[in-house]
XYZ file of C-alpha atoms in Angstrom:
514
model
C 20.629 105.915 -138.722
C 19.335 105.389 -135.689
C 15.908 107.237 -134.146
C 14.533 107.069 -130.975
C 10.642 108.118 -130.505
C 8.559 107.649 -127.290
C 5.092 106.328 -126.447
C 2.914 104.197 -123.968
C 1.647 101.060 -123.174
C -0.907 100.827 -120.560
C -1.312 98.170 -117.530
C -4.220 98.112 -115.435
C -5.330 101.960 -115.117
C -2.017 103.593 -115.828
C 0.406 104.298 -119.007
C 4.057 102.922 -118.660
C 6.700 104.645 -120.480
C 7.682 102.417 -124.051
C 10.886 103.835 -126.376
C 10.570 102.687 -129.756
C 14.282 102.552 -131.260
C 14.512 102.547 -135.206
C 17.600 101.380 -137.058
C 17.870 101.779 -141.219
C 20.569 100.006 -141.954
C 22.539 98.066 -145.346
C 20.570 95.145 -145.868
C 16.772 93.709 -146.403
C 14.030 93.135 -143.935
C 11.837 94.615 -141.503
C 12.667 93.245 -138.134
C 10.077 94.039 -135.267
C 11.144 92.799 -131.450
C 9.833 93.752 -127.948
C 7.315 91.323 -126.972
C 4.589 93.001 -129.612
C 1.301 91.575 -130.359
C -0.629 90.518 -133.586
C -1.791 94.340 -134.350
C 1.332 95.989 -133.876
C 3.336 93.714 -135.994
C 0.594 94.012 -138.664
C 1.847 97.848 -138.759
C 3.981 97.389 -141.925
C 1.601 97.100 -144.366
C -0.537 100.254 -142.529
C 2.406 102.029 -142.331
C 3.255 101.420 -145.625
C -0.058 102.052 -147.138
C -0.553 105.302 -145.656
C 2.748 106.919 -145.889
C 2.582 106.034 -150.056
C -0.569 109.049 -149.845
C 1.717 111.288 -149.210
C 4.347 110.389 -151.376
C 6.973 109.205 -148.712
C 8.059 105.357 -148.964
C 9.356 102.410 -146.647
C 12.441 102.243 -147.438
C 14.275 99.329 -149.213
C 16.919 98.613 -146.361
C 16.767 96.818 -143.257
C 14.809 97.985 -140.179
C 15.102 96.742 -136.867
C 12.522 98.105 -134.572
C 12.913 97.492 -130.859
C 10.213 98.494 -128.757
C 11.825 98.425 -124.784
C 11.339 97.387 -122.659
C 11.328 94.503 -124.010
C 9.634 91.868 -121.462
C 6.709 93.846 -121.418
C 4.094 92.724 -123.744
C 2.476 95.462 -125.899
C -0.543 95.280 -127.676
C -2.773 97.109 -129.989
C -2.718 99.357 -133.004
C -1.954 102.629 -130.937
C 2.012 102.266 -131.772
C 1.441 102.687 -135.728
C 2.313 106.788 -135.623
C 4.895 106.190 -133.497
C 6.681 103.544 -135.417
C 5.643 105.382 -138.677
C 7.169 108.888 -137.991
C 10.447 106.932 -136.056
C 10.984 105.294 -139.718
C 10.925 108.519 -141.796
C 13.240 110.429 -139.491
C 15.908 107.136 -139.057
C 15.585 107.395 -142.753
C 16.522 110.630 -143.229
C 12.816 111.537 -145.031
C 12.058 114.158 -142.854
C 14.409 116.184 -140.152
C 13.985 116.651 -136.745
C 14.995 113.179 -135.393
C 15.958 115.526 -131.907
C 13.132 117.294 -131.539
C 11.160 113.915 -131.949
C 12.136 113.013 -128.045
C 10.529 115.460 -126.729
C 6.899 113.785 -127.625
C 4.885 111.238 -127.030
C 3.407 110.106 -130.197
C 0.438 107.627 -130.516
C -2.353 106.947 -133.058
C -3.717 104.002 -135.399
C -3.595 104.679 -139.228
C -5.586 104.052 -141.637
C -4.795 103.388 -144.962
C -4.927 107.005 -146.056
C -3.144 108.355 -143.527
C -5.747 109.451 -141.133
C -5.488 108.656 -137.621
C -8.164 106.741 -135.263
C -9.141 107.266 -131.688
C -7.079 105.507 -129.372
C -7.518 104.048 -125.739
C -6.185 105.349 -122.588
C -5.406 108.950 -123.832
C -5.494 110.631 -120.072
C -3.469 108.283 -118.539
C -0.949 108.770 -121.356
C -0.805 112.350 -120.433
C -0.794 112.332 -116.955
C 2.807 109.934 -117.694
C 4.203 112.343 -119.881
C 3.319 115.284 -117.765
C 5.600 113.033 -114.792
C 7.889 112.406 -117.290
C 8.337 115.655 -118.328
C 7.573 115.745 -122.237
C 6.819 119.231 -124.371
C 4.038 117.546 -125.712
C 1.397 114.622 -126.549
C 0.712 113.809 -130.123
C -2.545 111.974 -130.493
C -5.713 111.839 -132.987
C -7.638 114.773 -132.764
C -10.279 112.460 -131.459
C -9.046 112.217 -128.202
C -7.002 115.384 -127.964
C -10.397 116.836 -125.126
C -9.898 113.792 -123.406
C -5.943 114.633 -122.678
C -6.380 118.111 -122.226
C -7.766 117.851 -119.078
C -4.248 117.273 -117.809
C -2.390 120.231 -117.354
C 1.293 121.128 -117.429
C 1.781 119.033 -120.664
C 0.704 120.328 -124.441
C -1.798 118.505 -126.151
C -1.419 118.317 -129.809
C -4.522 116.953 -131.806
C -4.116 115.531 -135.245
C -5.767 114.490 -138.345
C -3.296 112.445 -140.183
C 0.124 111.681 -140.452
C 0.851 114.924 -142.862
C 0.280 117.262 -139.904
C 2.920 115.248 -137.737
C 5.071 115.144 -140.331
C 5.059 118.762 -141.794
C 4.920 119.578 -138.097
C 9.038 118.177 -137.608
C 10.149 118.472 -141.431
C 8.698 121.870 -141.961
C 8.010 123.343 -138.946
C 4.294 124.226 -139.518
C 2.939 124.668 -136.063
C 0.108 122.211 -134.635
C -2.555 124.237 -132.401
C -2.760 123.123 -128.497
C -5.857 121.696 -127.594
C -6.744 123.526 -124.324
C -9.547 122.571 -121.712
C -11.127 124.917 -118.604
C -11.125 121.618 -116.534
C -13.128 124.267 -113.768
C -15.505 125.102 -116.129
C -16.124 121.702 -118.259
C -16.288 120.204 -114.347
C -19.373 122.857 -112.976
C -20.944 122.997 -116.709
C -21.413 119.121 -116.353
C -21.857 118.292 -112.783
C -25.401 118.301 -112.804
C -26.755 117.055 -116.095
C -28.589 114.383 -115.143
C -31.385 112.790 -117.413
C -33.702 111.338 -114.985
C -34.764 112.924 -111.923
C -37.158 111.705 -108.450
C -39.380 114.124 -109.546
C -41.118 111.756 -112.284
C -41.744 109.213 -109.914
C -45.573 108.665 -108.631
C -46.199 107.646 -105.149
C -43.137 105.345 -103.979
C -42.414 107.373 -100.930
C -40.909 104.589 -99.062
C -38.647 103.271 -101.232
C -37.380 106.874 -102.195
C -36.970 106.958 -98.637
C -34.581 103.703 -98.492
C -32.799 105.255 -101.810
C -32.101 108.386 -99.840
C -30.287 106.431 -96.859
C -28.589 104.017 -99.441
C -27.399 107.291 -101.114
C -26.702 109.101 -97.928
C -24.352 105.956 -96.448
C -22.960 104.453 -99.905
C -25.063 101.410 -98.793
C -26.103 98.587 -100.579
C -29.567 97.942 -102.191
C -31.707 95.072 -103.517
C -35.753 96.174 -104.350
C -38.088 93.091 -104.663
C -41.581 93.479 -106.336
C -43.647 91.959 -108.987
C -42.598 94.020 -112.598
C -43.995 97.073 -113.516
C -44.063 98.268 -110.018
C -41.113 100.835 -110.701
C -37.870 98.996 -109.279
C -35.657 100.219 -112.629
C -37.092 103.810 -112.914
C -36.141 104.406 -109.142
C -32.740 102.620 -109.260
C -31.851 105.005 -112.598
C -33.001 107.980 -110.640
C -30.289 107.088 -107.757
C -26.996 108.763 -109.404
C -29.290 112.368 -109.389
C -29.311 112.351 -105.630
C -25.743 110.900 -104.950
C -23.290 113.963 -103.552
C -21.507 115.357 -107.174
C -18.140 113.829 -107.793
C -15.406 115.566 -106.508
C -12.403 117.050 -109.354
C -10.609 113.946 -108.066
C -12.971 111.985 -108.295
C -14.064 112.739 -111.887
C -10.346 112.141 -113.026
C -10.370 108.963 -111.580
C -13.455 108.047 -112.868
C -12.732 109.382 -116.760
C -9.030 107.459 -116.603
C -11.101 104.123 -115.867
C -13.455 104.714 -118.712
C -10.339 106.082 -120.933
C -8.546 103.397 -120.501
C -11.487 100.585 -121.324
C -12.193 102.971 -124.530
C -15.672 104.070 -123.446
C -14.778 107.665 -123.897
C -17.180 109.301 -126.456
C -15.363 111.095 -129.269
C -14.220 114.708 -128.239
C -15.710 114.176 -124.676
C -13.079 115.445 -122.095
C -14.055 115.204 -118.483
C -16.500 112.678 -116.927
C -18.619 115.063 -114.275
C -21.621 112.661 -113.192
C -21.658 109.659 -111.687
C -21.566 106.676 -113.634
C -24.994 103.997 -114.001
C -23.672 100.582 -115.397
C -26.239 98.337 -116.025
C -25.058 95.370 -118.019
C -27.505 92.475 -119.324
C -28.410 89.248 -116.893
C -26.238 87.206 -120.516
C -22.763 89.108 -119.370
C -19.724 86.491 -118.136
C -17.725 87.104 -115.146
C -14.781 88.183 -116.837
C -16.622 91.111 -118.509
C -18.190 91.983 -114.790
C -15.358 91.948 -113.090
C -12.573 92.880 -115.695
C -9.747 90.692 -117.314
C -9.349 89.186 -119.887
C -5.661 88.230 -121.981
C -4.979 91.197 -121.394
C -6.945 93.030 -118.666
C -9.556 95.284 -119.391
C -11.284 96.875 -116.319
C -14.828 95.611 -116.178
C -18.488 96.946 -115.160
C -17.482 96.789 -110.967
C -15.019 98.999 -112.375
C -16.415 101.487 -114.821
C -19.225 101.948 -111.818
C -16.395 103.284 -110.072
C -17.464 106.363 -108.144
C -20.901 105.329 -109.472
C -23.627 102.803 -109.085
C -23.718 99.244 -110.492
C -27.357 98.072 -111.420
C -28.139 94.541 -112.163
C -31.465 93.850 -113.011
C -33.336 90.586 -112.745
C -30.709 89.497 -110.501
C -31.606 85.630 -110.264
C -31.185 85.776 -113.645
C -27.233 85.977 -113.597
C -25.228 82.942 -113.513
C -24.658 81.959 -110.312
C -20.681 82.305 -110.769
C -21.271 86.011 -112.081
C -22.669 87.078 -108.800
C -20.025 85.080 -106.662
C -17.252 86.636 -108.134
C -18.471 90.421 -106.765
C -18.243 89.428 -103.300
C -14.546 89.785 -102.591
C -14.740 93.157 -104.937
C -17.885 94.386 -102.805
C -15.521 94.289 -99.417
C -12.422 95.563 -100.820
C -13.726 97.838 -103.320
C -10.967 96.973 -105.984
C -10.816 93.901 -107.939
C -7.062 92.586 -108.801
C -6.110 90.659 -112.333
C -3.053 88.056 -111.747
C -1.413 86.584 -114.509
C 1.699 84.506 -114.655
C 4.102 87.513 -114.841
C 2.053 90.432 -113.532
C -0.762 91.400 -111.944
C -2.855 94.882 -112.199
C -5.627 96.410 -109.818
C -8.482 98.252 -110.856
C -10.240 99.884 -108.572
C -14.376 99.345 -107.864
C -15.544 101.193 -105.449
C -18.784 101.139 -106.238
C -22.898 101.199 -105.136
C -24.181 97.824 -105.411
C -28.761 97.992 -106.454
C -30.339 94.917 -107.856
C -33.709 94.403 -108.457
C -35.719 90.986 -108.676
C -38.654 89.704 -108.830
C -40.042 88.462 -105.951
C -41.225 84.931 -107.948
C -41.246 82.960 -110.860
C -44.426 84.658 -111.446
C -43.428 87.676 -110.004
C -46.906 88.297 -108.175
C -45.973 86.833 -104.525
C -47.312 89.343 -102.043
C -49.023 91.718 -104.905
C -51.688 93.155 -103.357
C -54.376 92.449 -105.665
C -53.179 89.436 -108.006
C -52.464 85.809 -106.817
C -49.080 83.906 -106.430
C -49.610 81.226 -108.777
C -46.269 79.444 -107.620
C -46.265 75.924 -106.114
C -45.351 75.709 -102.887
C -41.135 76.243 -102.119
C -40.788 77.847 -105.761
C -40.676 81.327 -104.229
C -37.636 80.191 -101.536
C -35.841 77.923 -104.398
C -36.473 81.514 -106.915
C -34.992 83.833 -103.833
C -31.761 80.600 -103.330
C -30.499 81.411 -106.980
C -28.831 84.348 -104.840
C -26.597 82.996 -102.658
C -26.325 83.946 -98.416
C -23.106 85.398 -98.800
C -24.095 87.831 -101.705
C -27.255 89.080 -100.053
C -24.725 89.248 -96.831
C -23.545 92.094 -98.169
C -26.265 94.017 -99.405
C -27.471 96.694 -96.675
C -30.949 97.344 -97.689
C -34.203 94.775 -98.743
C -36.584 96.833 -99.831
C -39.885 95.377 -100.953
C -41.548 97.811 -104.178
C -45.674 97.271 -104.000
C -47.276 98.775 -107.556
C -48.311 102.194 -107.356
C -52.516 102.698 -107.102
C -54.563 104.196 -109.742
C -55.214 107.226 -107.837
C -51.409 107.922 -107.319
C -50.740 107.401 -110.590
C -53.354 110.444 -111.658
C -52.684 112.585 -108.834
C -51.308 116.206 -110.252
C -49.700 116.022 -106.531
C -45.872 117.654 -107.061
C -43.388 114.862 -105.456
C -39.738 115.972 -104.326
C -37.197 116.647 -106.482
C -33.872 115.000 -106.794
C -32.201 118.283 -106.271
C -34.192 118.817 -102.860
C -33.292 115.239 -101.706
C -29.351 115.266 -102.658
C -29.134 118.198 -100.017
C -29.570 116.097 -97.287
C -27.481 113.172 -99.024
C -24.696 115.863 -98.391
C -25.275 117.122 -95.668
C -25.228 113.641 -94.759
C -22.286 112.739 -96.186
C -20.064 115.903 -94.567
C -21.199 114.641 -91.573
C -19.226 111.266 -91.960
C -16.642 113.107 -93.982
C -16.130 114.878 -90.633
C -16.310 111.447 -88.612
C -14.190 109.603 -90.962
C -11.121 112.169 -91.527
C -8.275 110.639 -89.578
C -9.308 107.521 -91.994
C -7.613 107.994 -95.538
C -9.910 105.274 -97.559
C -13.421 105.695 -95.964
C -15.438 107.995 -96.957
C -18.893 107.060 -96.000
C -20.886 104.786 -93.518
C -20.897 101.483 -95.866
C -16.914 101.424 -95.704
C -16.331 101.214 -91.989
C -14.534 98.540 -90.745
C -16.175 96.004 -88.251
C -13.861 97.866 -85.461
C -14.673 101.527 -86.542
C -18.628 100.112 -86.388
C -17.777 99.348 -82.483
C -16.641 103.061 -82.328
C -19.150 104.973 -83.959
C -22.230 102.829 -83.883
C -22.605 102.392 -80.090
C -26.225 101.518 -78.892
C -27.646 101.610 -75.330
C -29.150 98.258 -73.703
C -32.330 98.909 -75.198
C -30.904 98.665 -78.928
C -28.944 95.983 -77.804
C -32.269 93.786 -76.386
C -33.985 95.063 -80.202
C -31.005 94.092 -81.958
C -30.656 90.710 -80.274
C -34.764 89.822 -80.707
C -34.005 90.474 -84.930
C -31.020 88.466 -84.735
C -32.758 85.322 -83.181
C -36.231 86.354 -85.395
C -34.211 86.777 -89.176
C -31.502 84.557 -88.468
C -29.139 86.915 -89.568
C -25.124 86.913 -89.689
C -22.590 88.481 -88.038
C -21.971 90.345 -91.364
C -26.152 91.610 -91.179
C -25.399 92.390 -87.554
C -22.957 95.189 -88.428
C -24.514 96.278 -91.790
C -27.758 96.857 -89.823
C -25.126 99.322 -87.402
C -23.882 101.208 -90.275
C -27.647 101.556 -92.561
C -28.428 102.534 -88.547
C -25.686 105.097 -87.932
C -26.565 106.366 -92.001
C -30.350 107.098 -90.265
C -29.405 109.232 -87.796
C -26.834 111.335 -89.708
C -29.864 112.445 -91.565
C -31.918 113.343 -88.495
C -28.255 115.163 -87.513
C -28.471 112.870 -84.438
C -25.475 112.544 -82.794
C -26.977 108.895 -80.912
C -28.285 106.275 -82.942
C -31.791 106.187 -81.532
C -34.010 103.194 -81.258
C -36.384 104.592 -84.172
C -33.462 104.696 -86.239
C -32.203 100.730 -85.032
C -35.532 99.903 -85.847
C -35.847 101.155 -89.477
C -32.404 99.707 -90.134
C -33.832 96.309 -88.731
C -36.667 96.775 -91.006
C -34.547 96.760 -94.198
C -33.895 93.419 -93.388
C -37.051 91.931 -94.020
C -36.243 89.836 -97.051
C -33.749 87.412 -95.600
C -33.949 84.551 -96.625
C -35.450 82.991 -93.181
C -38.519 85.651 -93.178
C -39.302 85.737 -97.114
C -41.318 83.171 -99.178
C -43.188 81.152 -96.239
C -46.521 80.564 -96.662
């Protein structure tokens, strides 16, 4: 007899449509085709394992198993319910081989039947909402996750005896249901840190505000201890809140890399990655075999922190530059290629030496002469290019640290992030991919960013002064036209030129002479 049951495979950030066709036939063998990988072809004894629990049996004939298409490679242990519940109905075990069609079935098995968490359980329901299934059969696990879609039934499992009492005996499976509305508002602001805790700082909680308010670019430079991690963790509390969209986008990255918590549903804030100065390029910038989005790309929507930046191999840094103009990173292999997308905040921190005390106020540099320049060269030009703001972090005094003084909350300083931000939202609607000041375009900056003769002469003097690039030249623009959208200027005015100028102080012609 001959079954036909449905699932997914997923490429990149999406699900593709997979039919898995079962024939039990007259003979011997267990015949598995479709371009599957090591797990899925290790399904037999799984399969067979867990379906003895419940007294049903492989049976003793020959099964040919094509998964189709077949020139798409499939991979991983997500096909095991599927193949298992195809098997009993082309064997006649259990009825209901017609109503079978209707749903998407995925889940690993264990041994005794029960069913693991899978990857890429939202994309898998947005396909068969487009494809039109009844329903999605998945571990209970990630049944939250896939709820979130709706138009489609989402049908969360423990084992393999629900699925299969749920066709042979028609014992009803309960619908997982989600508020998406209310999961969204209840978890849009649950932030763990806050600006609030900071001491003193004002400055560079003043550069975080226009990095936030523009989607701009950050480095902070200071000897340790003087707070460059606690402020860059505090930066997601005073970004603007994801939009529904946004969060969808965001949760299908992180469902599809398997970095969904058990029984979590929606993602509502915006992601902090923060990956270790050991981590290779592939795992930065996704890939892989078979591609996996990486951290560019589960900071999507979110902020990417790398700390102790000249501590990354010099390779892992080059490889973010082309992802840090396009904002999406794309994975070629010989047959196919995917794109994930990476549109993301860029904030290192560094030390500002090998001893990390050049230009402390109070302790001496104990670096030989050139050790601070050849420290600052393990970053290349063309990465610090492309990051808007230098800011320099000084420790905080004694007397800041003990003053009861209250400092600004993160709530107070997001409002003008947004109000910010509808500003360019505003500016930048007849433009379908820009969103903020950061993304402009070299000819939108000629648009928007217009300076009188004055700002012109300034901007010239820092050019010769820094030796900066073209690239700095319209970065300084943009961190310039960010300024005065929170003043609610309509001009960029010279004292905003000149604070964008001044977040240029670390190039690499001004920093480490002595």
């Amino acid at each position: 007899m001959l079954v036909r049951t449905y699932s997914c495979a997923l490429m990149g950030v999406a699900a593709i449509h997979i039919a898995v066709e079962v024939s039990v036939d007259v003979g011997i063998g267990f015949h598995l085709v479709g371009l599957p990988d090591s797990a899925i072809k290790e399904s037999q004894q799984r399969i067979e394992t867990a379906l003895k629990n419940y007294n049903y049996r492989m049976p003793g004939r020959k099964i040919v198993i094509n998964m189709a298409p077949a020139d798409i490679r499939k991979e991983g242990s997500a096909f095991d319910l599927t193949l298992a519940i195809a098997i009993l109905a082309a064997s006649e075990q259990i009825k209901g081989g017609g109503r079978i069609q209707d749903y998407y079935i995925m889940g690993e098995l264990s041994l005794d039947g029960t069913l693991q968490p899978i990857r890429g359980a939202l994309p898998i329901a947005l396909e068969a909402r487009r494809r039109g299934k009844k329903a999605v059969i998945l571990p209970e696990q990630n049944a939250r996750e896939a709820a979130i879609v709706q138009g489609v039934e989402i049908l969360g499992v423990h084992d393999i005896k629900q699925v299969v009492d749920f066709f042979d005996k028609d014992i009803p499976i309960e619908p997982t249901r989600v508020d998406i509305e209310s999961e969204f508002r209840r978890n849009l602001n649950s932030y763990e840190y806050d600006f609030s805790d900071v001491k003193g700082q004002e400055n560079i909680k003043r550069a975080l505000e226009i990095a936030a308010a523009g989607g701009h670019n950050a480095i902070l430079i200071g000897p340790p201890g003087s707070g460059k991690t606690m402020l860059a963790k505090r930066l997601p509390s005073i970004l603007p809140p994801l939009t529904l969209e946004e969060a969808l986008e965001t949760t299908k990255i992180h469902s599809v890399a398997g970095k969904m918590s058990r029984y979590a549903s929606l993602i509502a804030v915006r992601p902090f990655r923060a990956p270790h100065h050991t981590i290779s390029d592939v795992a930065l910038v996704g890939g892989g075999t078979h591609p996996q989005p990486g951290e560019i790309s589960l900071a999507h929507n979110g902020v990417l922190f790398l700390d102790e930046l000249p501590e990354f191999k010099r390779q892992v840094l080059e490889v973010m530059r082309q992802p840090l103009e396009d904002r999406c990173v794309t994975i070629s292999r010989s047959q196919y290629s995917v794109e994930f997308p990476a549109s993301f905040m860029f904030v290192a921190a560094m030390n500002p030496c090998p001893c990390g005390n050049y230009n402390h106020p109070s302790i001496v540099c104990t670096c030989k002469p050139g050790e601070v320049q050849n420290y600052l060269g393990k970053v290349s030009g063309p990465l610090m290019d492309r990051i808007d703001l230098h800011v320099e972090v000084v420790p905080v005094s004694h007397e800041e640290l003990a003053s009861n003084k209250p400092t600004e909350m993160s709530s107070e300083i997001r409002k003008r992030v947004v109000a910010a931000r509808e500003l360019q939202k505003a500016r930048f609607v007849d433009y379908p991919n820009v969103f903020c000041n950061a993304q402009m375009s070299s000819r939108m900056v000629r648009q928007y960013c217009v300076i009188d003769m004055a700002g012109q002469q300034i901007l010239k003097d820092a050019m010769d002064r820094l030796g900066l690039s073209a690239r700095a030249y319209d970065r300084i623009l943009k961190v310039a036209r960010t300024i005065a959208d929170l003043d609610g200027s309509k001009n960029i005015e010279l004292g905003h030129l000149s604070e964008a100028i001044n977040f240029r102080s670390l190039d690499r012609d001004n920093w480490g002479k002595r």
